[in-house]
Amino acid sequence: MISLTEPVSQMLGETRPGATVRVVRLEGQEPVCARLREMGFCEEAVVRVLNNSASVVCQVCGSRVGLSRGLASSIVVSAAGVR
């Protein structure tokens, strides 16, 4: 059963191109999470997915960033309008 109070989450690598999402949390080893935060993928950051094919290209904090699919699977996101 889906709760109406809980936002639906997915991995960044599963997000369709053109979608704007908000980072919910980072999963993985701490050095990887720390590097993602340095790149702008902090919790609550707004991310726009530009391309999602062999790699994931997105815009975060005014910069265009390309991530491997494995790295993108470390980022849990939800719809940007949902808090």
PDB file of N, CA, C and O in Angstrom:
ATOM      1  N   MET A   1       0.838  -1.177   0.000  1.00  0.00           N
ATOM      2  CA  MET A   1       0.000   0.000   0.000  1.00  0.00           C
ATOM      3  C   MET A   1       0.884   1.242   0.000  1.00  0.00           C
ATOM      4  O   MET A   1       1.845   1.348   0.749  1.00  0.00           O
ATOM      5  N   ILE A   2       0.552   2.198  -0.823  1.00  0.00           N
ATOM      6  CA  ILE A   2       1.315   3.445  -0.920  1.00  0.00           C
ATOM      7  C   ILE A   2       0.696   4.474   0.016  1.00  0.00           C
ATOM      8  O   ILE A   2      -0.502   4.723  -0.016  1.00  0.00           O
ATOM      9  N   SER A   3       1.550   5.078   0.825  1.00  0.00           N
ATOM     10  CA  SER A   3       1.097   6.122   1.733  1.00  0.00           C
ATOM     11  C   SER A   3       1.071   7.460   0.994  1.00  0.00           C
ATOM     12  O   SER A   3       1.995   7.782   0.252  1.00  0.00           O
ATOM     13  N   LEU A   4       0.042   8.247   1.188  1.00  0.00           N
ATOM     14  CA  LEU A   4      -0.044   9.554   0.541  1.00  0.00           C
ATOM     15  C   LEU A   4       0.867  10.579   1.193  1.00  0.00           C
ATOM     16  O   LEU A   4       1.163  11.615   0.607  1.00  0.00           O
ATOM     17  N   THR A   5       1.339  10.307   2.392  1.00  0.00           N
ATOM     18  CA  THR A   5       2.210  11.254   3.080  1.00  0.00           C
ATOM     19  C   THR A   5       3.676  10.988   2.779  1.00  0.00           C
ATOM     20  O   THR A   5       4.502  11.836   3.029  1.00  0.00           O
ATOM     21  N   GLU A   6       3.995   9.823   2.233  1.00  0.00           N
ATOM     22  CA  GLU A   6       5.369   9.465   1.952  1.00  0.00           C
ATOM     23  C   GLU A   6       5.657   9.637   0.466  1.00  0.00           C
ATOM     24  O   GLU A   6       4.958   9.069  -0.363  1.00  0.00           O
ATOM     25  N   PRO A   7       6.669  10.441   0.073  1.00  0.00           N
ATOM     26  CA  PRO A   7       6.962  10.604  -1.347  1.00  0.00           C
ATOM     27  C   PRO A   7       7.497   9.300  -1.938  1.00  0.00           C
ATOM     28  O   PRO A   7       8.164   8.528  -1.260  1.00  0.00           O
ATOM     29  N   VAL A   8       7.183   9.045  -3.206  1.00  0.00           N
ATOM     30  CA  VAL A   8       7.680   7.867  -3.891  1.00  0.00           C
ATOM     31  C   VAL A   8       9.129   8.135  -4.267  1.00  0.00           C
ATOM     32  O   VAL A   8       9.441   9.147  -4.902  1.00  0.00           O
ATOM     33  N   SER A   9      10.012   7.234  -3.876  1.00  0.00           N
ATOM     34  CA  SER A   9      11.439   7.399  -4.143  1.00  0.00           C
ATOM     35  C   SER A   9      11.892   6.435  -5.222  1.00  0.00           C
ATOM     36  O   SER A   9      11.311   5.373  -5.406  1.00  0.00           O
ATOM     37  N   GLN A  10      12.939   6.837  -5.915  1.00  0.00           N
ATOM     38  CA  GLN A  10      13.569   5.990  -6.917  1.00  0.00           C
ATOM     39  C   GLN A  10      15.030   6.382  -7.011  1.00  0.00           C
ATOM     40  O   GLN A  10      15.440   7.410  -6.482  1.00  0.00           O
ATOM     41  N   MET A  11      15.808   5.579  -7.698  1.00  0.00           N
ATOM     42  CA  MET A  11      17.213   5.897  -7.897  1.00  0.00           C
ATOM     43  C   MET A  11      17.347   6.900  -9.047  1.00  0.00           C
ATOM     44  O   MET A  11      16.533   6.902  -9.977  1.00  0.00           O
ATOM     45  N   LEU A  12      18.341   7.746  -8.981  1.00  0.00           N
ATOM     46  CA  LEU A  12      18.547   8.760 -10.017  1.00  0.00           C
ATOM     47  C   LEU A  12      18.676   8.108 -11.389  1.00  0.00           C
ATOM     48  O   LEU A  12      18.170   8.625 -12.377  1.00  0.00           O
ATOM     49  N   GLY A  13      19.317   6.954 -11.467  1.00  0.00           N
ATOM     50  CA  GLY A  13      19.497   6.265 -12.745  1.00  0.00           C
ATOM     51  C   GLY A  13      18.209   5.767 -13.359  1.00  0.00           C
ATOM     52  O   GLY A  13      18.167   5.430 -14.543  1.00  0.00           O
ATOM     53  N   GLU A  14      17.121   5.723 -12.596  1.00  0.00           N
ATOM     54  CA  GLU A  14      15.818   5.275 -13.092  1.00  0.00           C
ATOM     55  C   GLU A  14      14.929   6.445 -13.519  1.00  0.00           C
ATOM     56  O   GLU A  14      13.815   6.235 -13.986  1.00  0.00           O
ATOM     57  N   THR A  15      15.413   7.655 -13.364  1.00  0.00           N
ATOM     58  CA  THR A  15      14.623   8.853 -13.637  1.00  0.00           C
ATOM     59  C   THR A  15      14.647   9.179 -15.123  1.00  0.00           C
ATOM     60  O   THR A  15      15.688   9.127 -15.758  1.00  0.00           O
ATOM     61  N   ARG A  16      13.502   9.521 -15.673  1.00  0.00           N
ATOM     62  CA  ARG A  16      13.408   9.816 -17.105  1.00  0.00           C
ATOM     63  C   ARG A  16      14.039  11.167 -17.427  1.00  0.00           C
ATOM     64  O   ARG A  16      14.009  12.092 -16.604  1.00  0.00           O
ATOM     65  N   PRO A  17      14.599  11.293 -18.626  1.00  0.00           N
ATOM     66  CA  PRO A  17      15.170  12.575 -19.049  1.00  0.00           C
ATOM     67  C   PRO A  17      14.104  13.673 -19.043  1.00  0.00           C
ATOM     68  O   PRO A  17      12.946  13.437 -19.375  1.00  0.00           O
ATOM     69  N   GLY A  18      14.498  14.862 -18.622  1.00  0.00           N
ATOM     70  CA  GLY A  18      13.590  15.999 -18.550  1.00  0.00           C
ATOM     71  C   GLY A  18      12.949  16.170 -17.186  1.00  0.00           C
ATOM     72  O   GLY A  18      12.379  17.216 -16.899  1.00  0.00           O
ATOM     73  N   ALA A  19      13.049  15.151 -16.335  1.00  0.00           N
ATOM     74  CA  ALA A  19      12.430  15.226 -15.009  1.00  0.00           C
ATOM     75  C   ALA A  19      13.290  16.047 -14.054  1.00  0.00           C
ATOM     76  O   ALA A  19      14.513  16.038 -14.131  1.00  0.00           O
ATOM     77  N   THR A  20      12.628  16.753 -13.159  1.00  0.00           N
ATOM     78  CA  THR A  20      13.303  17.475 -12.090  1.00  0.00           C
ATOM     79  C   THR A  20      12.962  16.774 -10.794  1.00  0.00           C
ATOM     80  O   THR A  20      11.788  16.551 -10.492  1.00  0.00           O
ATOM     81  N   VAL A  21      13.996  16.396 -10.044  1.00  0.00           N
ATOM     82  CA  VAL A  21      13.824  15.622  -8.817  1.00  0.00           C
ATOM     83  C   VAL A  21      14.595  16.259  -7.674  1.00  0.00           C
ATOM     84  O   VAL A  21      15.420  17.142  -7.880  1.00  0.00           O
ATOM     85  N   ARG A  22      14.324  15.790  -6.467  1.00  0.00           N
ATOM     86  CA  ARG A  22      15.013  16.271  -5.272  1.00  0.00           C
ATOM     87  C   ARG A  22      15.738  15.078  -4.636  1.00  0.00           C
ATOM     88  O   ARG A  22      15.171  13.999  -4.518  1.00  0.00           O
ATOM     89  N   VAL A  23      16.982  15.292  -4.207  1.00  0.00           N
ATOM     90  CA  VAL A  23      17.758  14.224  -3.565  1.00  0.00           C
ATOM     91  C   VAL A  23      17.163  13.955  -2.184  1.00  0.00           C
ATOM     92  O   VAL A  23      16.997  14.874  -1.379  1.00  0.00           O
ATOM     93  N   VAL A  24      16.849  12.688  -1.931  1.00  0.00           N
ATOM     94  CA  VAL A  24      16.310  12.268  -0.639  1.00  0.00           C
ATOM     95  C   VAL A  24      17.448  11.822   0.271  1.00  0.00           C
ATOM     96  O   VAL A  24      17.553  12.251   1.419  1.00  0.00           O
ATOM     97  N   ARG A  25      18.303  10.955  -0.259  1.00  0.00           N
ATOM     98  CA  ARG A  25      19.442  10.465   0.521  1.00  0.00           C
ATOM     99  C   ARG A  25      20.474   9.842  -0.412  1.00  0.00           C
ATOM    100  O   ARG A  25      20.176   9.546  -1.560  1.00  0.00           O
ATOM    101  N   LEU A  26      21.676   9.684   0.111  1.00  0.00           N
ATOM    102  CA  LEU A  26      22.752   9.027  -0.614  1.00  0.00           C
ATOM    103  C   LEU A  26      23.012   7.692   0.058  1.00  0.00           C
ATOM    104  O   LEU A  26      23.000   7.594   1.284  1.00  0.00           O
ATOM    105  N   GLU A  27      23.240   6.662  -0.747  1.00  0.00           N
ATOM    106  CA  GLU A  27      23.520   5.332  -0.214  1.00  0.00           C
ATOM    107  C   GLU A  27      24.882   4.885  -0.715  1.00  0.00           C
ATOM    108  O   GLU A  27      25.264   5.196  -1.835  1.00  0.00           O
ATOM    109  N   GLY A  28      25.600   4.172   0.108  1.00  0.00           N
ATOM    110  CA  GLY A  28      26.905   3.664  -0.302  1.00  0.00           C
ATOM    111  C   GLY A  28      27.967   3.988   0.733  1.00  0.00           C
ATOM    112  O   GLY A  28      27.672   4.442   1.840  1.00  0.00           O
ATOM    113  N   GLN A  29      29.207   3.757   0.342  1.00  0.00           N
ATOM    114  CA  GLN A  29      30.324   3.997   1.244  1.00  0.00           C
ATOM    115  C   GLN A  29      30.504   5.499   1.458  1.00  0.00           C
ATOM    116  O   GLN A  29      30.269   6.301   0.554  1.00  0.00           O
ATOM    117  N   GLU A  30      30.937   5.863   2.636  1.00  0.00           N
ATOM    118  CA  GLU A  30      31.051   7.279   3.008  1.00  0.00           C
ATOM    119  C   GLU A  30      31.949   8.086   2.080  1.00  0.00           C
ATOM    120  O   GLU A  30      31.587   9.212   1.734  1.00  0.00           O
ATOM    121  N   PRO A  31      33.106   7.566   1.626  1.00  0.00           N
ATOM    122  CA  PRO A  31      33.911   8.383   0.702  1.00  0.00           C
ATOM    123  C   PRO A  31      33.166   8.718  -0.591  1.00  0.00           C
ATOM    124  O   PRO A  31      33.291   9.825  -1.116  1.00  0.00           O
ATOM    125  N   VAL A  32      32.370   7.788  -1.090  1.00  0.00           N
ATOM    126  CA  VAL A  32      31.590   8.024  -2.310  1.00  0.00           C
ATOM    127  C   VAL A  32      30.511   9.068  -2.034  1.00  0.00           C
ATOM    128  O   VAL A  32      30.322  10.004  -2.806  1.00  0.00           O
ATOM    129  N   CYS A  33      29.805   8.924  -0.920  1.00  0.00           N
ATOM    130  CA  CYS A  33      28.761   9.892  -0.557  1.00  0.00           C
ATOM    131  C   CYS A  33      29.346  11.281  -0.341  1.00  0.00           C
ATOM    132  O   CYS A  33      28.754  12.280  -0.759  1.00  0.00           O
ATOM    133  N   ALA A  34      30.506  11.350   0.279  1.00  0.00           N
ATOM    134  CA  ALA A  34      31.155  12.646   0.512  1.00  0.00           C
ATOM    135  C   ALA A  34      31.507  13.318  -0.817  1.00  0.00           C
ATOM    136  O   ALA A  34      31.302  14.524  -0.982  1.00  0.00           O
ATOM    137  N   ARG A  35      31.993  12.544  -1.765  1.00  0.00           N
ATOM    138  CA  ARG A  35      32.346  13.109  -3.077  1.00  0.00           C
ATOM    139  C   ARG A  35      31.103  13.580  -3.824  1.00  0.00           C
ATOM    140  O   ARG A  35      31.105  14.641  -4.448  1.00  0.00           O
ATOM    141  N   LEU A  36      30.020  12.811  -3.738  1.00  0.00           N
ATOM    142  CA  LEU A  36      28.769  13.234  -4.373  1.00  0.00           C
ATOM    143  C   LEU A  36      28.275  14.545  -3.765  1.00  0.00           C
ATOM    144  O   LEU A  36      27.800  15.425  -4.488  1.00  0.00           O
ATOM    145  N   ARG A  37      28.391  14.691  -2.447  1.00  0.00           N
ATOM    146  CA  ARG A  37      27.983  15.945  -1.800  1.00  0.00           C
ATOM    147  C   ARG A  37      28.848  17.107  -2.286  1.00  0.00           C
ATOM    148  O   ARG A  37      28.352  18.213  -2.502  1.00  0.00           O
ATOM    149  N   GLU A  38      30.150  16.871  -2.454  1.00  0.00           N
ATOM    150  CA  GLU A  38      31.048  17.910  -2.962  1.00  0.00           C
ATOM    151  C   GLU A  38      30.650  18.341  -4.374  1.00  0.00           C
ATOM    152  O   GLU A  38      30.835  19.492  -4.753  1.00  0.00           O
ATOM    153  N   MET A  39      30.084  17.414  -5.144  1.00  0.00           N
ATOM    154  CA  MET A  39      29.660  17.699  -6.516  1.00  0.00           C
ATOM    155  C   MET A  39      28.302  18.402  -6.555  1.00  0.00           C
ATOM    156  O   MET A  39      27.862  18.844  -7.613  1.00  0.00           O
ATOM    157  N   GLY A  40      27.619  18.508  -5.396  1.00  0.00           N
ATOM    158  CA  GLY A  40      26.342  19.208  -5.337  1.00  0.00           C
ATOM    159  C   GLY A  40      25.143  18.318  -5.072  1.00  0.00           C
ATOM    160  O   GLY A  40      24.023  18.799  -4.961  1.00  0.00           O
ATOM    161  N   PHE A  41      25.348  17.012  -4.984  1.00  0.00           N
ATOM    162  CA  PHE A  41      24.250  16.077  -4.752  1.00  0.00           C
ATOM    163  C   PHE A  41      23.979  15.916  -3.259  1.00  0.00           C
ATOM    164  O   PHE A  41      24.008  14.817  -2.716  1.00  0.00           O
ATOM    165  N   CYS A  42      23.723  17.021  -2.591  1.00  0.00           N
ATOM    166  CA  CYS A  42      23.404  17.016  -1.162  1.00  0.00           C
ATOM    167  C   CYS A  42      21.938  16.651  -0.982  1.00  0.00           C
ATOM    168  O   CYS A  42      21.133  16.823  -1.894  1.00  0.00           O
ATOM    169  N   GLU A  43      21.585  16.202   0.205  1.00  0.00           N
ATOM    170  CA  GLU A  43      20.194  15.941   0.513  1.00  0.00           C
ATOM    171  C   GLU A  43      19.412  17.237   0.316  1.00  0.00           C
ATOM    172  O   GLU A  43      19.882  18.307   0.674  1.00  0.00           O
ATOM    173  N   GLU A  44      18.254  17.141  -0.295  1.00  0.00           N
ATOM    174  CA  GLU A  44      17.358  18.256  -0.628  1.00  0.00           C
ATOM    175  C   GLU A  44      17.771  19.023  -1.884  1.00  0.00           C
ATOM    176  O   GLU A  44      17.066  19.939  -2.299  1.00  0.00           O
ATOM    177  N   ALA A  45      18.910  18.687  -2.521  1.00  0.00           N
ATOM    178  CA  ALA A  45      19.320  19.381  -3.749  1.00  0.00           C
ATOM    179  C   ALA A  45      18.348  19.054  -4.876  1.00  0.00           C
ATOM    180  O   ALA A  45      17.847  17.937  -4.981  1.00  0.00           O
ATOM    181  N   VAL A  46      18.096  20.026  -5.731  1.00  0.00           N
ATOM    182  CA  VAL A  46      17.222  19.833  -6.885  1.00  0.00           C
ATOM    183  C   VAL A  46      18.099  19.469  -8.082  1.00  0.00           C
ATOM    184  O   VAL A  46      19.098  20.138  -8.356  1.00  0.00           O
ATOM    185  N   VAL A  47      17.720  18.392  -8.772  1.00  0.00           N
ATOM    186  CA  VAL A  47      18.499  17.859  -9.888  1.00  0.00           C
ATOM    187  C   VAL A  47      17.589  17.723 -11.100  1.00  0.00           C
ATOM    188  O   VAL A  47      16.471  17.215 -10.985  1.00  0.00           O
ATOM    189  N   ARG A  48      18.057  18.159 -12.263  1.00  0.00           N
ATOM    190  CA  ARG A  48      17.311  17.968 -13.507  1.00  0.00           C
ATOM    191  C   ARG A  48      18.061  16.948 -14.346  1.00  0.00           C
ATOM    192  O   ARG A  48      19.260  17.105 -14.610  1.00  0.00           O
ATOM    193  N   VAL A  49      17.388  15.883 -14.738  1.00  0.00           N
ATOM    194  CA  VAL A  49      17.996  14.831 -15.550  1.00  0.00           C
ATOM    195  C   VAL A  49      17.932  15.272 -17.010  1.00  0.00           C
ATOM    196  O   VAL A  49      16.852  15.526 -17.544  1.00  0.00           O
ATOM    197  N   LEU A  50      19.094  15.369 -17.657  1.00  0.00           N
ATOM    198  CA  LEU A  50      19.172  15.803 -19.044  1.00  0.00           C
ATOM    199  C   LEU A  50      19.223  14.627 -20.006  1.00  0.00           C
ATOM    200  O   LEU A  50      18.664  14.678 -21.098  1.00  0.00           O
ATOM    201  N   ASN A  51      19.923  13.577 -19.615  1.00  0.00           N
ATOM    202  CA  ASN A  51      20.072  12.392 -20.455  1.00  0.00           C
ATOM    203  C   ASN A  51      20.235  11.181 -19.546  1.00  0.00           C
ATOM    204  O   ASN A  51      20.879  11.274 -18.508  1.00  0.00           O
ATOM    205  N   ASN A  52      19.651  10.078 -19.941  1.00  0.00           N
ATOM    206  CA  ASN A  52      19.740   8.868 -19.137  1.00  0.00           C
ATOM    207  C   ASN A  52      19.900   7.691 -20.087  1.00  0.00           C
ATOM    208  O   ASN A  52      18.940   7.072 -20.493  1.00  0.00           O
ATOM    209  N   SER A  53      21.139   7.439 -20.482  1.00  0.00           N
ATOM    210  CA  SER A  53      21.417   6.314 -21.371  1.00  0.00           C
ATOM    211  C   SER A  53      22.555   5.506 -20.771  1.00  0.00           C
ATOM    212  O   SER A  53      22.408   4.999 -19.673  1.00  0.00           O
ATOM    213  N   ALA A  54      23.686   5.422 -21.441  1.00  0.00           N
ATOM    214  CA  ALA A  54      24.819   4.681 -20.890  1.00  0.00           C
ATOM    215  C   ALA A  54      25.333   5.336 -19.609  1.00  0.00           C
ATOM    216  O   ALA A  54      25.779   4.661 -18.688  1.00  0.00           O
ATOM    217  N   SER A  55      25.248   6.656 -19.556  1.00  0.00           N
ATOM    218  CA  SER A  55      25.571   7.403 -18.338  1.00  0.00           C
ATOM    219  C   SER A  55      24.411   8.354 -18.072  1.00  0.00           C
ATOM    220  O   SER A  55      23.559   8.560 -18.923  1.00  0.00           O
ATOM    221  N   VAL A  56      24.400   8.933 -16.879  1.00  0.00           N
ATOM    222  CA  VAL A  56      23.329   9.854 -16.500  1.00  0.00           C
ATOM    223  C   VAL A  56      23.912  11.260 -16.484  1.00  0.00           C
ATOM    224  O   VAL A  56      24.856  11.534 -15.739  1.00  0.00           O
ATOM    225  N   VAL A  57      23.377  12.129 -17.325  1.00  0.00           N
ATOM    226  CA  VAL A  57      23.825  13.520 -17.378  1.00  0.00           C
ATOM    227  C   VAL A  57      22.727  14.360 -16.745  1.00  0.00           C
ATOM    228  O   VAL A  57      21.553  14.245 -17.106  1.00  0.00           O
ATOM    229  N   CYS A  58      23.104  15.169 -15.766  1.00  0.00           N
ATOM    230  CA  CYS A  58      22.107  15.982 -15.084  1.00  0.00           C
ATOM    231  C   CYS A  58      22.677  17.353 -14.752  1.00  0.00           C
ATOM    232  O   CYS A  58      23.872  17.587 -14.859  1.00  0.00           O
ATOM    233  N   GLN A  59      21.772  18.231 -14.359  1.00  0.00           N
ATOM    234  CA  GLN A  59      22.160  19.575 -13.946  1.00  0.00           C
ATOM    235  C   GLN A  59      21.883  19.697 -12.464  1.00  0.00           C
ATOM    236  O   GLN A  59      20.768  19.418 -12.001  1.00  0.00           O
ATOM    237  N   VAL A  60      22.895  20.096 -11.713  1.00  0.00           N
ATOM    238  CA  VAL A  60      22.768  20.279 -10.275  1.00  0.00           C
ATOM    239  C   VAL A  60      23.605  21.490  -9.876  1.00  0.00           C
ATOM    240  O   VAL A  60      24.732  21.658 -10.352  1.00  0.00           O
ATOM    241  N   CYS A  61      23.049  22.360  -9.085  1.00  0.00           N
ATOM    242  CA  CYS A  61      23.745  23.569  -8.618  1.00  0.00           C
ATOM    243  C   CYS A  61      24.324  24.388  -9.768  1.00  0.00           C
ATOM    244  O   CYS A  61      25.429  24.923  -9.668  1.00  0.00           O
ATOM    245  N   GLY A  62      23.594  24.447 -10.892  1.00  0.00           N
ATOM    246  CA  GLY A  62      24.029  25.254 -12.023  1.00  0.00           C
ATOM    247  C   GLY A  62      25.114  24.632 -12.879  1.00  0.00           C
ATOM    248  O   GLY A  62      25.594  25.261 -13.805  1.00  0.00           O
ATOM    249  N   SER A  63      25.495  23.396 -12.589  1.00  0.00           N
ATOM    250  CA  SER A  63      26.538  22.726 -13.368  1.00  0.00           C
ATOM    251  C   SER A  63      25.984  21.462 -14.007  1.00  0.00           C
ATOM    252  O   SER A  63      25.123  20.797 -13.453  1.00  0.00           O
ATOM    253  N   ARG A  64      26.526  21.122 -15.155  1.00  0.00           N
ATOM    254  CA  ARG A  64      26.165  19.889 -15.833  1.00  0.00           C
ATOM    255  C   ARG A  64      27.157  18.814 -15.385  1.00  0.00           C
ATOM    256  O   ARG A  64      28.371  19.026 -15.445  1.00  0.00           O
ATOM    257  N   VAL A  65      26.624  17.678 -14.929  1.00  0.00           N
ATOM    258  CA  VAL A  65      27.455  16.608 -14.374  1.00  0.00           C
ATOM    259  C   VAL A  65      27.069  15.289 -15.015  1.00  0.00           C
ATOM    260  O   VAL A  65      25.879  14.992 -15.152  1.00  0.00           O
ATOM    261  N   GLY A  66      28.060  14.499 -15.391  1.00  0.00           N
ATOM    262  CA  GLY A  66      27.824  13.158 -15.909  1.00  0.00           C
ATOM    263  C   GLY A  66      28.222  12.129 -14.860  1.00  0.00           C
ATOM    264  O   GLY A  66      29.285  12.240 -14.248  1.00  0.00           O
ATOM    265  N   LEU A  67      27.355  11.157 -14.645  1.00  0.00           N
ATOM    266  CA  LEU A  67      27.613  10.094 -13.661  1.00  0.00           C
ATOM    267  C   LEU A  67      27.481   8.738 -14.326  1.00  0.00           C
ATOM    268  O   LEU A  67      26.646   8.554 -15.221  1.00  0.00           O
ATOM    269  N   SER A  68      28.266   7.782 -13.861  1.00  0.00           N
ATOM    270  CA  SER A  68      28.076   6.412 -14.320  1.00  0.00           C
ATOM    271  C   SER A  68      26.747   5.898 -13.770  1.00  0.00           C
ATOM    272  O   SER A  68      26.225   6.429 -12.788  1.00  0.00           O
ATOM    273  N   ARG A  69      26.211   4.867 -14.387  1.00  0.00           N
ATOM    274  CA  ARG A  69      24.959   4.304 -13.899  1.00  0.00           C
ATOM    275  C   ARG A  69      25.128   3.756 -12.488  1.00  0.00           C
ATOM    276  O   ARG A  69      24.228   3.863 -11.665  1.00  0.00           O
ATOM    277  N   GLY A  70      26.291   3.199 -12.178  1.00  0.00           N
ATOM    278  CA  GLY A  70      26.542   2.689 -10.831  1.00  0.00           C
ATOM    279  C   GLY A  70      26.533   3.791  -9.791  1.00  0.00           C
ATOM    280  O   GLY A  70      25.958   3.639  -8.715  1.00  0.00           O
ATOM    281  N   LEU A  71      27.155   4.902 -10.107  1.00  0.00           N
ATOM    282  CA  LEU A  71      27.177   6.037  -9.183  1.00  0.00           C
ATOM    283  C   LEU A  71      25.791   6.659  -9.040  1.00  0.00           C
ATOM    284  O   LEU A  71      25.368   7.020  -7.941  1.00  0.00           O
ATOM    285  N   ALA A  72      25.060   6.738 -10.139  1.00  0.00           N
ATOM    286  CA  ALA A  72      23.696   7.284 -10.094  1.00  0.00           C
ATOM    287  C   ALA A  72      22.780   6.405  -9.242  1.00  0.00           C
ATOM    288  O   ALA A  72      21.811   6.892  -8.665  1.00  0.00           O
ATOM    289  N   SER A  73      23.103   5.122  -9.130  1.00  0.00           N
ATOM    290  CA  SER A  73      22.282   4.229  -8.307  1.00  0.00           C
ATOM    291  C   SER A  73      22.528   4.440  -6.815  1.00  0.00           C
ATOM    292  O   SER A  73      21.839   3.852  -5.985  1.00  0.00           O
ATOM    293  N   SER A  74      23.476   5.293  -6.464  1.00  0.00           N
ATOM    294  CA  SER A  74      23.731   5.628  -5.060  1.00  0.00           C
ATOM    295  C   SER A  74      22.889   6.806  -4.592  1.00  0.00           C
ATOM    296  O   SER A  74      22.897   7.150  -3.420  1.00  0.00           O
ATOM    297  N   ILE A  75      22.163   7.443  -5.535  1.00  0.00           N
ATOM    298  CA  ILE A  75      21.415   8.645  -5.228  1.00  0.00           C
ATOM    299  C   ILE A  75      19.918   8.336  -5.287  1.00  0.00           C
ATOM    300  O   ILE A  75      19.382   8.000  -6.343  1.00  0.00           O
ATOM    301  N   VAL A  76      19.249   8.464  -4.140  1.00  0.00           N
ATOM    302  CA  VAL A  76      17.804   8.233  -4.043  1.00  0.00           C
ATOM    303  C   VAL A  76      17.115   9.577  -4.178  1.00  0.00           C
ATOM    304  O   VAL A  76      17.460  10.528  -3.478  1.00  0.00           O
ATOM    305  N   VAL A  77      16.131   9.655  -5.088  1.00  0.00           N
ATOM    306  CA  VAL A  77      15.444  10.918  -5.370  1.00  0.00           C
ATOM    307  C   VAL A  77      13.924  10.740  -5.288  1.00  0.00           C
ATOM    308  O   VAL A  77      13.422   9.634  -5.310  1.00  0.00           O
ATOM    309  N   SER A  78      13.236  11.872  -5.214  1.00  0.00           N
ATOM    310  CA  SER A  78      11.778  11.890  -5.301  1.00  0.00           C
ATOM    311  C   SER A  78      11.394  13.094  -6.152  1.00  0.00           C
ATOM    312  O   SER A  78      12.230  13.940  -6.458  1.00  0.00           O
ATOM    313  N   ALA A  79      10.122  13.180  -6.517  1.00  0.00           N
ATOM    314  CA  ALA A  79       9.648  14.312  -7.314  1.00  0.00           C
ATOM    315  C   ALA A  79      10.013  15.613  -6.624  1.00  0.00           C
ATOM    316  O   ALA A  79       9.896  15.742  -5.408  1.00  0.00           O
ATOM    317  N   ALA A  80      10.445  16.613  -7.389  1.00  0.00           N
ATOM    318  CA  ALA A  80      10.931  17.866  -6.817  1.00  0.00           C
ATOM    319  C   ALA A  80       9.875  18.623  -6.036  1.00  0.00           C
ATOM    320  O   ALA A  80      10.182  19.310  -5.081  1.00  0.00           O
ATOM    321  N   GLY A  81       8.623  18.512  -6.425  1.00  0.00           N
ATOM    322  CA  GLY A  81       7.555  19.234  -5.728  1.00  0.00           C
ATOM    323  C   GLY A  81       7.171  18.623  -4.397  1.00  0.00           C
ATOM    324  O   GLY A  81       6.503  19.245  -3.595  1.00  0.00           O
ATOM    325  N   VAL A  82       7.659  17.408  -4.137  1.00  0.00           N
ATOM    326  CA  VAL A  82       7.319  16.701  -2.893  1.00  0.00           C
ATOM    327  C   VAL A  82       8.409  16.911  -1.872  1.00  0.00           C
ATOM    328  O   VAL A  82       9.578  16.814  -2.180  1.00  0.00           O
ATOM    329  N   ARG A  83       8.038  17.214  -0.641  1.00  0.00           N
ATOM    330  CA  ARG A  83       9.055  17.415   0.401  1.00  0.00           C
ATOM    331  C   ARG A  83       9.046  16.305   1.359  1.00  0.00           C
ATOM    332  O   ARG A  83       8.376  15.703   1.891  1.00  0.00           O
TER     333      ARG A  83
END
